[in-house]
Short mmCIF file of C-alpha atoms and ligand atoms in Angstrom, two decimals:
data_model
loop_
_atom_site.label_atom_id
_atom_site.label_comp_id
_atom_site.label_asym_id
_atom_site.label_seq_id
_atom_site.Cartn_x
_atom_site.Cartn_y
_atom_site.Cartn_z
CA MET A 861 -31.73 2.06 -150.29
CA ALA A 862 -32.24 5.58 -149.10
CA ASP A 863 -33.11 7.00 -152.53
CA LEU A 864 -35.44 4.17 -153.63
CA PRO A 865 -39.02 3.72 -152.39
CA ILE A 866 -38.48 0.00 -151.71
CA ASP A 867 -35.49 -2.19 -150.92
CA PRO A 868 -35.14 -4.32 -154.07
CA GLN A 869 -32.93 -6.93 -152.43
CA PRO A 870 -34.86 -10.24 -152.64
CA GLU A 871 -35.19 -12.62 -149.68
CA ALA A 872 -32.72 -14.94 -151.44
CA SER A 873 -31.25 -15.48 -154.90
CA HIS A 874 -33.25 -18.53 -155.92
CA PHE A 875 -36.74 -19.95 -155.40
CA ILE A 876 -36.85 -23.74 -155.40
CA ALA A 877 -39.48 -26.19 -154.14
CA GLY A 878 -41.65 -23.37 -152.82
CA GLU A 879 -38.85 -21.80 -150.77
CA TRP A 880 -36.33 -19.02 -150.97
CA VAL A 881 -32.91 -20.61 -151.37
CA GLU A 882 -29.48 -19.01 -150.97
CA ASP A 883 -26.08 -20.41 -151.85
CA ALA A 884 -23.49 -17.71 -151.30
CA SER A 885 -20.79 -19.84 -152.91
CA GLY A 886 -22.21 -18.82 -156.32
CA ALA A 887 -20.53 -15.80 -157.94
CA PRO A 888 -22.22 -12.52 -156.94
CA ILE A 889 -24.29 -10.77 -159.59
CA PRO A 890 -24.68 -7.06 -158.76
CA LEU A 891 -28.07 -5.37 -159.10
CA VAL A 892 -27.47 -2.09 -160.91
CA TYR A 893 -30.17 0.57 -161.12
CA PRO A 894 -30.02 1.73 -164.76
CA ALA A 895 -31.26 5.24 -163.95
CA THR A 896 -28.26 5.99 -161.72
CA GLY A 897 -25.71 3.29 -162.51
CA LYS A 898 -25.46 2.56 -158.78
CA VAL A 899 -25.24 -0.92 -157.29
CA ILE A 900 -28.36 -1.48 -155.18
CA GLY A 901 -27.98 -5.11 -154.15
CA ALA A 902 -26.77 -8.48 -155.37
CA VAL A 903 -27.84 -12.04 -156.00
CA HIS A 904 -25.68 -15.13 -156.39
CA GLU A 905 -25.26 -17.18 -159.53
CA ALA A 906 -26.65 -20.72 -159.29
CA THR A 907 -23.98 -23.30 -158.53
CA PRO A 908 -24.17 -26.77 -160.14
CA ALA A 909 -25.75 -28.00 -156.88
CA ILE A 910 -28.51 -25.36 -157.11
CA ILE A 911 -29.16 -26.16 -160.77
CA ASP A 912 -29.39 -29.86 -159.92
CA ARG A 913 -31.73 -29.19 -157.00
CA ALA A 914 -34.05 -27.07 -159.13
CA LEU A 915 -34.25 -29.64 -161.93
CA GLU A 916 -34.69 -32.56 -159.55
CA THR A 917 -37.44 -30.84 -157.60
CA ALA A 918 -39.19 -29.87 -160.84
CA ARG A 919 -39.01 -33.44 -162.10
CA ASN A 920 -40.44 -34.82 -158.87
CA ALA A 921 -43.21 -32.23 -158.62
CA GLN A 922 -44.29 -32.51 -162.25
CA ARG A 923 -45.97 -35.93 -162.04
CA ALA A 924 -48.41 -34.97 -159.28
CA TRP A 925 -49.03 -31.61 -160.94
CA ALA A 926 -49.90 -33.31 -164.24
CA ALA A 927 -52.36 -35.51 -162.32
CA THR A 928 -54.11 -32.45 -160.82
CA PRO A 929 -57.32 -31.74 -162.77
CA ILE A 930 -56.70 -29.15 -165.45
CA ALA A 931 -59.52 -26.93 -164.19
CA GLU A 932 -57.85 -26.79 -160.77
CA ARG A 933 -54.53 -25.94 -162.40
CA GLY A 934 -56.32 -23.14 -164.20
CA ARG A 935 -57.88 -21.83 -160.99
CA ILE A 936 -54.45 -21.55 -159.35
CA LEU A 937 -53.16 -19.51 -162.29
CA GLN A 938 -56.19 -17.23 -162.09
CA ARG A 939 -55.66 -16.72 -158.36
CA ALA A 940 -52.05 -15.74 -159.11
CA ALA A 941 -53.32 -13.29 -161.74
CA ALA A 942 -55.61 -11.69 -159.17
CA LEU A 943 -52.75 -11.35 -156.66
CA ILE A 944 -50.55 -9.74 -159.32
CA ARG A 945 -53.31 -7.23 -160.15
CA GLU A 946 -53.80 -6.39 -156.47
CA ARG A 947 -50.06 -5.74 -156.15
CA ASN A 948 -49.54 -4.18 -159.56
CA ARG A 949 -48.07 -0.96 -158.20
CA GLU A 950 -45.54 -2.65 -155.92
CA LEU A 951 -44.55 -5.08 -158.69
CA SER A 952 -44.28 -2.24 -161.20
CA VAL A 953 -41.99 -0.25 -158.92
CA LEU A 954 -39.78 -3.34 -158.61
CA GLU A 955 -39.83 -3.81 -162.40
CA THR A 956 -38.84 -0.19 -162.89
CA ILE A 957 -35.93 -0.59 -160.47
CA ASP A 958 -34.90 -3.85 -162.19
CA THR A 959 -35.04 -2.51 -165.75
CA GLY A 960 -35.01 1.30 -165.55
CA LYS A 961 -38.23 1.46 -167.58
CA PRO A 962 -40.55 4.32 -166.59
CA LEU A 963 -43.12 3.50 -163.94
CA GLN A 964 -45.69 5.15 -166.21
CA GLU A 965 -45.01 2.23 -168.56
CA THR A 966 -44.47 -0.69 -166.15
CA LEU A 967 -47.77 0.13 -164.40
CA VAL A 968 -49.67 -0.83 -167.56
CA ALA A 969 -47.45 -3.13 -169.62
CA ASP A 970 -45.44 -5.53 -167.48
CA ALA A 971 -46.99 -7.30 -164.48
CA ALA A 972 -50.39 -6.41 -165.96
CA SER A 973 -49.63 -8.31 -169.15
CA GLY A 974 -48.25 -11.18 -167.06
CA ALA A 975 -51.53 -11.32 -165.14
CA ASP A 976 -53.43 -11.31 -168.43
CA ALA A 977 -51.48 -14.39 -169.56
CA LEU A 978 -52.09 -16.26 -166.30
CA ASP A 979 -55.77 -15.35 -166.53
CA PHE A 980 -56.07 -16.33 -170.18
CA PHE A 981 -54.47 -19.75 -169.82
CA GLY A 982 -56.24 -20.31 -166.50
CA SER A 983 -59.61 -19.49 -168.00
CA ILE A 984 -59.26 -21.63 -171.14
CA ALA A 985 -58.03 -24.60 -169.10
CA PRO A 986 -61.39 -26.41 -168.88
CA GLY A 987 -61.80 -26.04 -172.65
CA ILE A 988 -58.51 -27.68 -173.59
CA ARG A 989 -59.28 -31.06 -175.10
CA GLY A 990 -58.27 -33.54 -177.77
CA GLU A 991 -60.29 -34.70 -180.73
CA GLN A 992 -62.29 -37.76 -181.64
CA ILE A 993 -61.65 -39.26 -185.07
CA PRO A 994 -64.28 -41.68 -186.49
CA LEU A 995 -62.72 -44.57 -188.46
CA ALA A 996 -63.88 -47.42 -190.67
CA GLY A 997 -65.75 -50.36 -189.20
CA GLY A 998 -66.80 -48.61 -186.04
CA ASP A 999 -63.24 -48.08 -184.91
CA PHE A 1000 -62.26 -44.64 -183.72
CA ALA A 1001 -59.27 -42.75 -182.43
CA TYR A 1002 -58.98 -39.95 -179.98
CA THR A 1003 -56.15 -37.66 -179.06
CA LEU A 1004 -54.85 -36.60 -175.68
CA ARG A 1005 -52.80 -33.47 -175.05
CA VAL A 1006 -50.12 -34.63 -172.65
CA PRO A 1007 -47.55 -32.46 -170.87
CA LEU A 1008 -43.92 -32.54 -171.96
CA GLY A 1009 -42.34 -32.74 -168.49
CA VAL A 1010 -39.77 -30.27 -167.17
CA CYS A 1011 -39.58 -27.08 -169.22
CA VAL A 1012 -36.77 -24.54 -168.95
CA GLY A 1013 -37.61 -20.87 -169.47
CA ILE A 1014 -34.81 -18.39 -170.18
CA GLY A 1015 -35.63 -14.70 -170.24
CA ALA A 1016 -34.27 -11.50 -171.75
CA TRP A 1017 -34.03 -8.30 -169.69
CA ASN A 1018 -36.57 -6.10 -171.41
CA TYR A 1019 -39.77 -7.60 -169.92
CA PRO A 1020 -38.61 -9.74 -166.98
CA THR A 1021 -42.02 -10.30 -165.36
CA GLN A 1022 -44.01 -10.51 -168.56
CA ILE A 1023 -41.62 -13.01 -170.16
CA ALA A 1024 -41.69 -15.23 -167.05
CA CYS A 1025 -45.52 -15.19 -167.05
CA TRP A 1026 -45.87 -15.71 -170.80
CA LYS A 1027 -43.76 -18.86 -170.48
CA ALA A 1028 -45.01 -20.12 -167.12
CA ALA A 1029 -48.74 -19.77 -167.80
CA PRO A 1030 -49.09 -22.14 -170.80
CA ALA A 1031 -46.42 -24.48 -169.42
CA LEU A 1032 -48.09 -24.87 -166.04
CA VAL A 1033 -51.65 -25.09 -167.28
CA MET A 1034 -50.65 -28.04 -169.45
CA GLY A 1035 -49.19 -29.88 -166.45
CA ASN A 1036 -45.51 -29.19 -166.96
CA ALA A 1037 -43.07 -27.99 -164.31
CA MET A 1038 -40.66 -25.15 -165.05
CA VAL A 1039 -37.23 -23.99 -164.07
CA PHE A 1040 -36.88 -20.34 -165.09
CA LYS A 1041 -33.65 -18.40 -165.45
CA PRO A 1042 -34.07 -14.66 -165.81
CA SER A 1043 -31.45 -12.48 -167.45
CA GLU A 1044 -28.69 -11.76 -164.97
CA LEU A 1045 -29.36 -8.05 -165.55
CA THR A 1046 -32.95 -8.34 -164.26
CA PRO A 1047 -33.25 -11.11 -161.67
CA LEU A 1048 -36.10 -9.71 -159.55
CA GLY A 1049 -39.45 -10.05 -161.33
CA ALA A 1050 -39.35 -13.83 -161.82
CA LEU A 1051 -38.60 -14.37 -158.12
CA ARG A 1052 -41.69 -12.33 -157.19
CA LEU A 1053 -43.76 -14.35 -159.65
CA ALA A 1054 -42.59 -17.61 -158.07
CA ALA A 1055 -43.59 -16.42 -154.60
CA ILE A 1056 -47.01 -15.27 -155.85
CA LEU A 1057 -47.70 -18.53 -157.70
CA HIS A 1058 -47.03 -20.43 -154.48
CA GLU A 1059 -49.19 -18.09 -152.47
CA ALA A 1060 -51.94 -18.82 -155.00
CA GLY A 1061 -51.65 -22.54 -154.29
CA LEU A 1062 -49.09 -23.84 -156.77
CA PRO A 1063 -47.50 -26.99 -155.30
CA PRO A 1064 -43.81 -26.64 -154.35
CA GLY A 1065 -41.40 -27.46 -157.14
CA VAL A 1066 -43.72 -26.76 -160.06
CA PHE A 1067 -42.19 -23.33 -160.77
CA ASN A 1068 -38.61 -22.65 -159.73
CA VAL A 1069 -36.27 -19.73 -160.38
CA VAL A 1070 -32.48 -19.89 -160.50
CA GLN A 1071 -30.12 -17.01 -161.22
CA GLY A 1072 -27.13 -16.82 -163.49
CA GLY A 1073 -25.73 -15.89 -166.87
CA GLY A 1074 -25.20 -17.80 -170.07
CA ALA A 1075 -23.35 -20.67 -168.41
CA VAL A 1076 -26.29 -21.43 -166.11
CA GLY A 1077 -28.64 -21.18 -169.09
CA ALA A 1078 -26.44 -23.56 -171.07
CA ALA A 1079 -26.33 -26.06 -168.20
CA LEU A 1080 -30.14 -26.04 -167.96
CA VAL A 1081 -30.66 -26.43 -171.70
CA SER A 1082 -28.42 -29.47 -172.01
CA ASP A 1083 -29.66 -31.37 -168.96
CA PRO A 1084 -31.22 -34.75 -169.81
CA ARG A 1085 -34.10 -34.11 -167.39
CA VAL A 1086 -35.33 -31.25 -169.55
CA ALA A 1087 -38.03 -31.86 -172.18
CA LYS A 1088 -38.45 -28.37 -173.56
CA VAL A 1089 -36.66 -25.03 -173.66
CA SER A 1090 -38.27 -21.67 -174.28
CA LEU A 1091 -35.84 -18.81 -174.84
CA THR A 1092 -36.44 -15.11 -175.29
CA GLY A 1093 -33.17 -13.59 -176.39
CA SER A 1094 -30.89 -12.76 -179.28
CA VAL A 1095 -30.44 -14.75 -182.47
CA ALA A 1096 -26.88 -15.63 -181.42
CA THR A 1097 -28.10 -17.19 -178.16
CA GLY A 1098 -31.02 -18.78 -180.01
CA ARG A 1099 -28.60 -20.67 -182.25
CA LYS A 1100 -26.70 -22.03 -179.23
CA VAL A 1101 -29.87 -23.02 -177.40
CA TYR A 1102 -31.34 -24.68 -180.50
CA ALA A 1103 -28.13 -26.68 -181.05
CA ALA A 1104 -27.96 -27.75 -177.41
CA ALA A 1105 -31.63 -28.75 -177.45
CA ALA A 1106 -31.11 -30.74 -180.64
CA GLU A 1107 -28.66 -33.01 -178.85
CA GLY A 1108 -31.48 -34.31 -176.66
CA ILE A 1109 -34.24 -33.85 -179.32
CA ARG A 1110 -35.90 -31.35 -176.97
CA HIS A 1111 -38.81 -29.15 -177.92
CA VAL A 1112 -37.95 -25.47 -178.33
CA THR A 1113 -39.65 -22.14 -178.54
CA LEU A 1114 -37.32 -19.36 -179.65
CA GLU A 1115 -38.44 -15.73 -179.35
CA LEU A 1116 -35.53 -13.87 -180.91
CA GLY A 1117 -34.62 -10.51 -182.35
CA GLY A 1118 -35.94 -8.59 -185.31
CA LYS A 1119 -35.58 -5.66 -187.69
CA SER A 1120 -39.22 -5.20 -188.47
CA PRO A 1121 -40.68 -2.99 -191.21
CA LEU A 1122 -43.33 -0.39 -190.48
CA ILE A 1123 -44.78 0.81 -193.77
CA VAL A 1124 -46.55 4.14 -194.10
CA PHE A 1125 -48.46 4.82 -197.31
CA ALA A 1126 -49.27 8.34 -198.49
CA ASP A 1127 -52.99 7.81 -197.81
CA ALA A 1128 -52.41 7.04 -194.11
CA ASP A 1129 -53.73 9.19 -191.29
CA LEU A 1130 -50.44 10.99 -190.71
CA ASP A 1131 -50.77 11.55 -186.97
CA ARG A 1132 -51.86 7.96 -186.42
CA ALA A 1133 -48.85 6.71 -188.39
CA VAL A 1134 -46.53 8.94 -186.37
CA SER A 1135 -48.09 7.52 -183.19
CA GLY A 1136 -47.41 4.03 -184.52
CA ALA A 1137 -43.79 4.89 -185.26
CA ILE A 1138 -43.36 6.27 -181.74
CA LEU A 1139 -45.00 3.21 -180.13
CA GLY A 1140 -42.96 0.98 -182.40
CA ASN A 1141 -39.59 2.55 -181.60
CA PHE A 1142 -39.37 4.41 -178.31
CA TYR A 1143 -41.45 2.54 -175.76
CA SER A 1144 -39.06 0.86 -173.27
CA SER A 1145 -36.40 3.12 -174.80
CA GLY A 1146 -36.49 0.95 -177.90
CA GLN A 1147 -35.69 -2.29 -176.11
CA ILE A 1148 -38.53 -4.26 -177.71
CA CYS A 1149 -37.93 -7.16 -180.05
CA SER A 1150 -40.90 -6.45 -182.33
CA ASN A 1151 -40.07 -2.78 -182.87
CA GLY A 1152 -40.69 -1.40 -186.35
CA THR A 1153 -37.23 0.08 -186.64
CA ARG A 1154 -37.26 0.30 -190.43
CA VAL A 1155 -39.93 2.90 -191.07
CA PHE A 1156 -40.65 2.90 -194.82
CA VAL A 1157 -42.51 6.08 -195.78
CA GLU A 1158 -44.01 6.67 -199.23
CA LYS A 1159 -42.18 9.43 -201.09
CA PRO A 1160 -44.86 12.17 -201.24
CA ILE A 1161 -45.26 12.30 -197.45
CA ARG A 1162 -41.77 11.46 -196.21
CA GLU A 1163 -40.67 14.98 -195.39
CA GLY A 1164 -43.94 15.83 -193.66
CA PHE A 1165 -43.85 12.58 -191.71
CA VAL A 1166 -40.31 13.18 -190.47
CA ALA A 1167 -41.10 16.77 -189.50
CA ARG A 1168 -44.19 15.71 -187.51
CA LEU A 1169 -42.33 12.81 -185.88
CA VAL A 1170 -39.44 14.98 -184.75
CA GLU A 1171 -41.76 17.70 -183.51
CA ARG A 1172 -43.72 15.21 -181.40
CA ILE A 1173 -40.57 13.62 -179.97
CA GLU A 1174 -38.94 16.94 -179.11
CA ARG A 1175 -42.15 18.27 -177.57
CA GLY A 1176 -43.39 15.09 -175.87
CA VAL A 1177 -40.46 13.10 -174.50
CA VAL A 1178 -40.05 13.46 -170.75
CA MET A 1179 -36.72 11.92 -169.87
CA GLY A 1180 -35.90 11.58 -166.20
CA ASP A 1181 -36.34 9.63 -163.00
CA PRO A 1182 -38.23 6.51 -164.11
CA LEU A 1183 -39.98 6.32 -160.72
CA ASP A 1184 -41.58 9.72 -161.36
CA GLU A 1185 -44.83 8.93 -163.14
CA ARG A 1186 -44.49 12.00 -165.37
CA THR A 1187 -41.38 10.44 -166.97
CA ASN A 1188 -42.14 8.65 -170.23
CA PHE A 1189 -38.60 7.88 -171.40
CA GLY A 1190 -36.08 5.95 -169.31
CA PRO A 1191 -32.52 4.67 -169.56
CA LEU A 1192 -31.24 1.56 -171.30
CA VAL A 1193 -30.79 -1.48 -169.13
CA SER A 1194 -27.00 -1.43 -168.77
CA GLU A 1195 -23.85 0.47 -169.57
CA SER A 1196 -22.82 -2.08 -172.19
CA GLN A 1197 -26.20 -1.87 -173.94
CA MET A 1198 -25.85 1.93 -173.94
CA GLU A 1199 -22.36 1.70 -175.45
CA LYS A 1200 -23.61 -0.72 -178.12
CA VAL A 1201 -26.46 1.61 -179.08
CA LEU A 1202 -24.15 4.67 -179.19
CA ALA A 1203 -21.74 2.74 -181.43
CA ASP A 1204 -24.61 1.85 -183.78
CA ILE A 1205 -25.62 5.52 -183.91
CA ARG A 1206 -22.05 6.57 -184.76
CA ARG A 1207 -22.05 4.01 -187.54
CA GLY A 1208 -25.29 5.43 -188.93
CA VAL A 1209 -23.69 8.89 -189.09
CA GLU A 1210 -20.51 7.51 -190.69
CA GLU A 1211 -22.51 5.68 -193.34
CA GLY A 1212 -24.25 8.90 -194.35
CA ALA A 1213 -27.71 8.67 -192.79
CA ARG A 1214 -29.12 12.09 -191.83
CA LEU A 1215 -29.41 12.44 -188.06
CA VAL A 1216 -32.51 14.55 -187.47
CA THR A 1217 -32.89 14.35 -183.70
CA GLY A 1218 -31.08 12.83 -180.72
CA GLY A 1219 -27.99 10.76 -181.32
CA HIS A 1220 -26.22 11.23 -178.02
CA ARG A 1221 -25.94 9.98 -174.50
CA ALA A 1222 -28.10 12.20 -172.31
CA ASN A 1223 -26.31 14.58 -170.00
CA ARG A 1224 -27.37 12.89 -166.76
CA PRO A 1225 -26.35 9.91 -164.61
CA GLY A 1226 -27.47 6.46 -165.68
CA PHE A 1227 -27.62 4.82 -169.09
CA PHE A 1228 -29.82 7.28 -171.00
CA VAL A 1229 -29.60 7.65 -174.78
CA GLU A 1230 -31.67 10.34 -176.49
CA PRO A 1231 -34.52 9.22 -178.75
CA THR A 1232 -32.86 9.20 -182.14
CA VAL A 1233 -34.24 9.52 -185.67
CA PHE A 1234 -32.27 8.98 -188.85
CA ASP A 1235 -33.72 10.07 -192.21
CA GLU A 1236 -32.47 9.17 -195.70
CA VAL A 1237 -31.49 5.70 -194.57
CA THR A 1238 -30.76 3.16 -197.28
CA ASP A 1239 -31.22 -0.62 -197.18
CA GLU A 1240 -27.56 -1.53 -197.07
CA MET A 1241 -26.68 0.65 -194.06
CA HIS A 1242 -25.85 -1.17 -190.83
CA ILE A 1243 -28.64 0.66 -188.95
CA ALA A 1244 -31.17 -0.65 -191.50
CA ARG A 1245 -29.95 -4.23 -191.30
CA GLU A 1246 -29.03 -5.01 -187.70
CA GLU A 1247 -31.13 -4.96 -184.57
CA ILE A 1248 -30.04 -2.04 -182.37
CA PHE A 1249 -32.33 -2.65 -179.37
CA GLY A 1250 -32.30 0.98 -178.38
CA PRO A 1251 -34.21 4.21 -179.20
CA VAL A 1252 -33.11 4.52 -182.82
CA LEU A 1253 -35.61 4.88 -185.68
CA SER A 1254 -34.61 4.77 -189.34
CA VAL A 1255 -36.75 6.37 -192.06
CA LEU A 1256 -36.46 4.88 -195.55
CA GLU A 1257 -38.30 6.21 -198.60
CA PHE A 1258 -40.28 4.05 -201.06
CA GLU A 1259 -42.33 4.62 -204.21
CA SER A 1260 -44.47 1.52 -204.83
CA GLU A 1261 -46.13 -1.37 -203.02
CA ASP A 1262 -44.15 -4.09 -204.81
CA GLU A 1263 -40.92 -2.25 -204.13
CA VAL A 1264 -41.59 -1.82 -200.42
CA VAL A 1265 -42.70 -5.44 -199.97
CA ALA A 1266 -39.50 -6.70 -201.60
CA ARG A 1267 -37.33 -4.39 -199.50
CA ALA A 1268 -39.21 -5.15 -196.27
CA ASN A 1269 -38.76 -8.89 -196.84
CA ALA A 1270 -35.08 -8.57 -197.78
CA SER A 1271 -34.08 -9.22 -194.17
CA PRO A 1272 -33.08 -12.45 -192.48
CA TYR A 1273 -35.42 -11.52 -189.62
CA GLY A 1274 -39.19 -11.95 -189.64
CA LEU A 1275 -40.55 -11.08 -186.24
CA ALA A 1276 -43.17 -8.43 -186.99
CA GLY A 1277 -44.35 -5.77 -189.37
CA GLY A 1278 -47.01 -3.13 -189.75
CA VAL A 1279 -48.78 -0.91 -192.23
CA PHE A 1280 -50.55 2.41 -192.02
CA THR A 1281 -52.99 3.02 -194.87
CA ARG A 1282 -56.66 3.84 -195.43
CA ASP A 1283 -56.80 1.25 -198.24
CA LEU A 1284 -58.02 -1.88 -196.45
CA ALA A 1285 -57.52 -4.20 -199.42
CA ARG A 1286 -53.90 -3.15 -199.56
CA ALA A 1287 -53.50 -3.56 -195.80
CA HIS A 1288 -54.71 -7.18 -195.91
CA ARG A 1289 -52.60 -7.85 -199.00
CA LEU A 1290 -49.53 -6.69 -197.08
CA ALA A 1291 -50.45 -8.85 -194.09
CA GLU A 1292 -50.11 -11.82 -196.43
CA ARG A 1293 -47.05 -10.60 -198.29
CA ILE A 1294 -44.82 -9.42 -195.43
CA GLU A 1295 -42.81 -12.28 -193.93
CA ALA A 1296 -43.47 -11.88 -190.23
CA GLY A 1297 -44.96 -13.72 -187.28
CA THR A 1298 -47.07 -10.73 -186.25
CA PHE A 1299 -48.50 -7.96 -188.39
CA TRP A 1300 -50.33 -4.81 -187.33
CA ILE A 1301 -52.76 -2.83 -189.47
CA ASN A 1302 -53.05 0.84 -188.48
CA GLY A 1303 -51.49 0.16 -185.09
CA TYR A 1304 -48.20 -1.15 -183.75
CA ASN A 1305 -46.77 -3.26 -180.90
CA LEU A 1306 -50.14 -4.23 -179.47
CA THR A 1307 -49.72 -7.72 -178.00
CA PRO A 1308 -52.90 -8.83 -176.24
CA VAL A 1309 -52.32 -12.30 -174.80
CA GLU A 1310 -55.25 -13.74 -176.75
CA MET A 1311 -53.16 -13.30 -179.91
CA PRO A 1312 -50.28 -15.64 -180.81
CA PHE A 1313 -46.88 -13.95 -180.82
CA GLY A 1314 -43.61 -15.13 -182.33
CA GLY A 1315 -41.28 -14.90 -185.26
CA SER A 1316 -40.47 -16.41 -188.60
CA LYS A 1317 -37.09 -16.73 -190.32
CA LEU A 1318 -34.22 -15.89 -187.92
CA SER A 1319 -36.65 -14.34 -185.44
CA GLY A 1320 -37.60 -17.67 -184.03
CA ILE A 1321 -39.84 -20.68 -183.97
CA GLY A 1322 -42.92 -21.51 -181.98
CA ARG A 1323 -45.54 -19.12 -180.66
CA GLU A 1324 -46.31 -17.67 -177.27
CA ASN A 1325 -49.81 -16.68 -176.15
CA GLY A 1326 -53.18 -17.52 -177.63
CA TRP A 1327 -54.35 -21.08 -178.16
CA ALA A 1328 -51.23 -21.60 -180.30
CA ALA A 1329 -49.03 -21.70 -177.18
CA ILE A 1330 -50.88 -24.76 -175.88
CA GLU A 1331 -49.41 -26.74 -178.78
CA HIS A 1332 -45.91 -25.72 -177.76
CA TYR A 1333 -46.23 -26.92 -174.17
CA SER A 1334 -47.89 -30.27 -174.81
CA GLU A 1335 -47.79 -33.07 -177.31
CA VAL A 1336 -50.48 -35.13 -178.94
CA ARG A 1337 -50.95 -38.74 -178.00
CA ALA A 1338 -53.17 -40.66 -180.44
CA VAL A 1339 -55.23 -43.51 -179.05
CA HIS A 1340 -56.73 -46.03 -181.50
CA VAL A 1341 -59.76 -48.00 -180.32
CA SER A 1342 -60.67 -51.20 -182.16
CA THR A 1343 -64.28 -52.31 -181.86
CA GLY A 1344 -64.68 -54.74 -184.77
CA PRO A 1345 -63.07 -58.09 -185.44
CA LEU A 1346 -59.26 -58.07 -185.38
CA ASP A 1347 -57.78 -59.91 -188.37
CA ALA A 1348 -54.26 -61.29 -188.15
CA PRO A 1349 -52.37 -62.90 -191.12
CA TYR A 1350 -51.67 -66.13 -189.24
P1 NDP B 843 -29.32 -12.68 -174.87
O1 NDP B 843 -29.46 -13.59 -176.02
O2 NDP B 843 -28.02 -12.10 -174.57
O3 NDP B 843 -29.78 -13.44 -173.53
C1 NDP B 843 -31.05 -14.05 -173.41
C2 NDP B 843 -31.01 -15.03 -172.24
O4 NDP B 843 -30.24 -16.19 -172.60
C3 NDP B 843 -30.35 -14.47 -170.99
O5 NDP B 843 -31.02 -14.96 -169.86
C4 NDP B 843 -28.95 -15.02 -171.10
O6 NDP B 843 -28.26 -15.06 -169.89
C5 NDP B 843 -29.23 -16.41 -171.64
N1 NDP B 843 -28.10 -17.08 -172.29
C6 NDP B 843 -26.98 -16.53 -172.81
N2 NDP B 843 -26.20 -17.49 -173.37
C7 NDP B 843 -26.86 -18.67 -173.19
C8 NDP B 843 -26.57 -20.04 -173.55
N3 NDP B 843 -25.48 -20.38 -174.22
N4 NDP B 843 -27.49 -20.98 -173.24
C9 NDP B 843 -28.63 -20.66 -172.58
N5 NDP B 843 -28.94 -19.39 -172.21
C10 NDP B 843 -28.07 -18.40 -172.51
O7 NDP B 843 -30.44 -11.57 -175.06
P2 NDP B 843 -30.69 -10.26 -174.22
O8 NDP B 843 -30.96 -10.63 -172.80
O9 NDP B 843 -29.58 -9.31 -174.52
O10 NDP B 843 -32.06 -9.73 -174.83
C11 NDP B 843 -32.11 -8.98 -175.99
C12 NDP B 843 -32.50 -9.85 -177.17
O11 NDP B 843 -33.71 -10.54 -176.90
C13 NDP B 843 -32.76 -9.04 -178.40
O12 NDP B 843 -32.17 -9.64 -179.53
C14 NDP B 843 -34.27 -9.07 -178.54
O13 NDP B 843 -34.73 -8.89 -179.83
C15 NDP B 843 -34.60 -10.41 -177.99
N6 NDP B 843 -35.99 -10.43 -177.54
C16 NDP B 843 -36.91 -11.16 -178.25
C17 NDP B 843 -38.23 -11.16 -177.89
C18 NDP B 843 -39.24 -11.98 -178.62
O14 NDP B 843 -40.27 -12.27 -178.04
N7 NDP B 843 -39.02 -12.36 -179.86
C19 NDP B 843 -38.70 -10.35 -176.77
C20 NDP B 843 -37.65 -9.67 -176.06
C21 NDP B 843 -36.34 -9.70 -176.46
P3 NDP B 843 -27.52 -13.71 -169.35
O15 NDP B 843 -27.98 -12.57 -170.17
O16 NDP B 843 -27.99 -13.62 -167.96
O17 NDP B 843 -26.07 -13.93 -169.52
#
């Protein structure tokens, strides 16, 4: 492409058994650059034959991979992490073209976080072990952590490379094989990851990538060769995947949507809280599942908070070409996501929320929506209840701790939450009282891979990252060892 620094077209649509694989009989999926709306390439949807080949190759490769010493598996992941870091810029440019997210952001948050996950799981590999359980009479039991088999990973479009790494790293270190299907909107990052893993020494067939939409995902999830499914996506898709997995009693990890509360008490450092609200709403143009989109601000400081927030947005946002490193605010991923977000904004206005900044499509090509803040939002409004997945922040006023906890928890979602306060006892109290898988105190949206991440209630089950993820990509086998006499009744 003349106007892009690299040609994003991959060598082929799929990566199976260590090779690029094309099957042009699959329906074409256009690659659209969100910053211009122009088609910049295409991949082909996986046909049933491609899906079968990927699953079969994964099944065959998994046994030998599981027999490879865990420390060696870990070393391969760490080599892949090093390759990703060496090529961070090139991978970040590709991620920006795939998603439209500013390069300023992808340089630090996408492939880099993926490398962190590969490094983390690679480095803890030699320390992963079972337990020994002393029993009566000199008997004892011990536990083994055994792999599950073939895992399917299905990704959303907001963090294509990071999501693929966060799923692949714990799956592979535990001796599983994986077939990964990225979102059809962002097919590129996972393909690059597959090539890098193989360059790092991963045996062919252990990590495979196939392209396609929901139908391909559904075919993968219901295949009898699959032992586990890990989805990052919406609650609606999560329900379908969970139901399909139930048919085969498959393990699942579901990383779904949210409507998380970010609570600002009057004693908070105001600028820090405003920073948290910005990080928790406008990074990736708001396309982050854990965003604190319901910003509850204590009554005495609400007006000052909103004024400072709007001033910082209007002064600081640099909307533009995402490949220009000065840009800090990019487009949404697709035209349909942009239309959905604009419809949600219109609904906020109709329901009587006070639009204080933004609210419109930006006057430029591509799928840009202005960073938008609503004040005087009430709990029953659509914008306070439903995930928007765009740059839309709602400010709600509260007067007491008990009141804000009850209102924050009155949501079917439970992905994340956060508090800004100088009162540490209150902060820790809220960490216990807010129903969420992740909670931030005096910060927001920080997701180091050492820390487990995931949701409660409708936001999902299972955890990614940290030692917790090991449990979701392996199962315990208990081994009982009898050493004393063995009595039998007859
Ligand atoms: P979707 O639920 O639309 O899609 C997620 C993935 O599932 C895509 O790859 C999609 O394919 C695939 N898919 C769709 N239908 C099926 C099916 N029946 N069976 C199997 N797979 C299927 O989510 P989005 O891609 O729109 O992502 C946005 C959502 O993801 C938001 O709700 C967001 O909150 C959530 N999310 C959650 C995160 C978390 O960690 N909790 C992190 C990031 C996002 P395709 O799209 O190609 O058709």
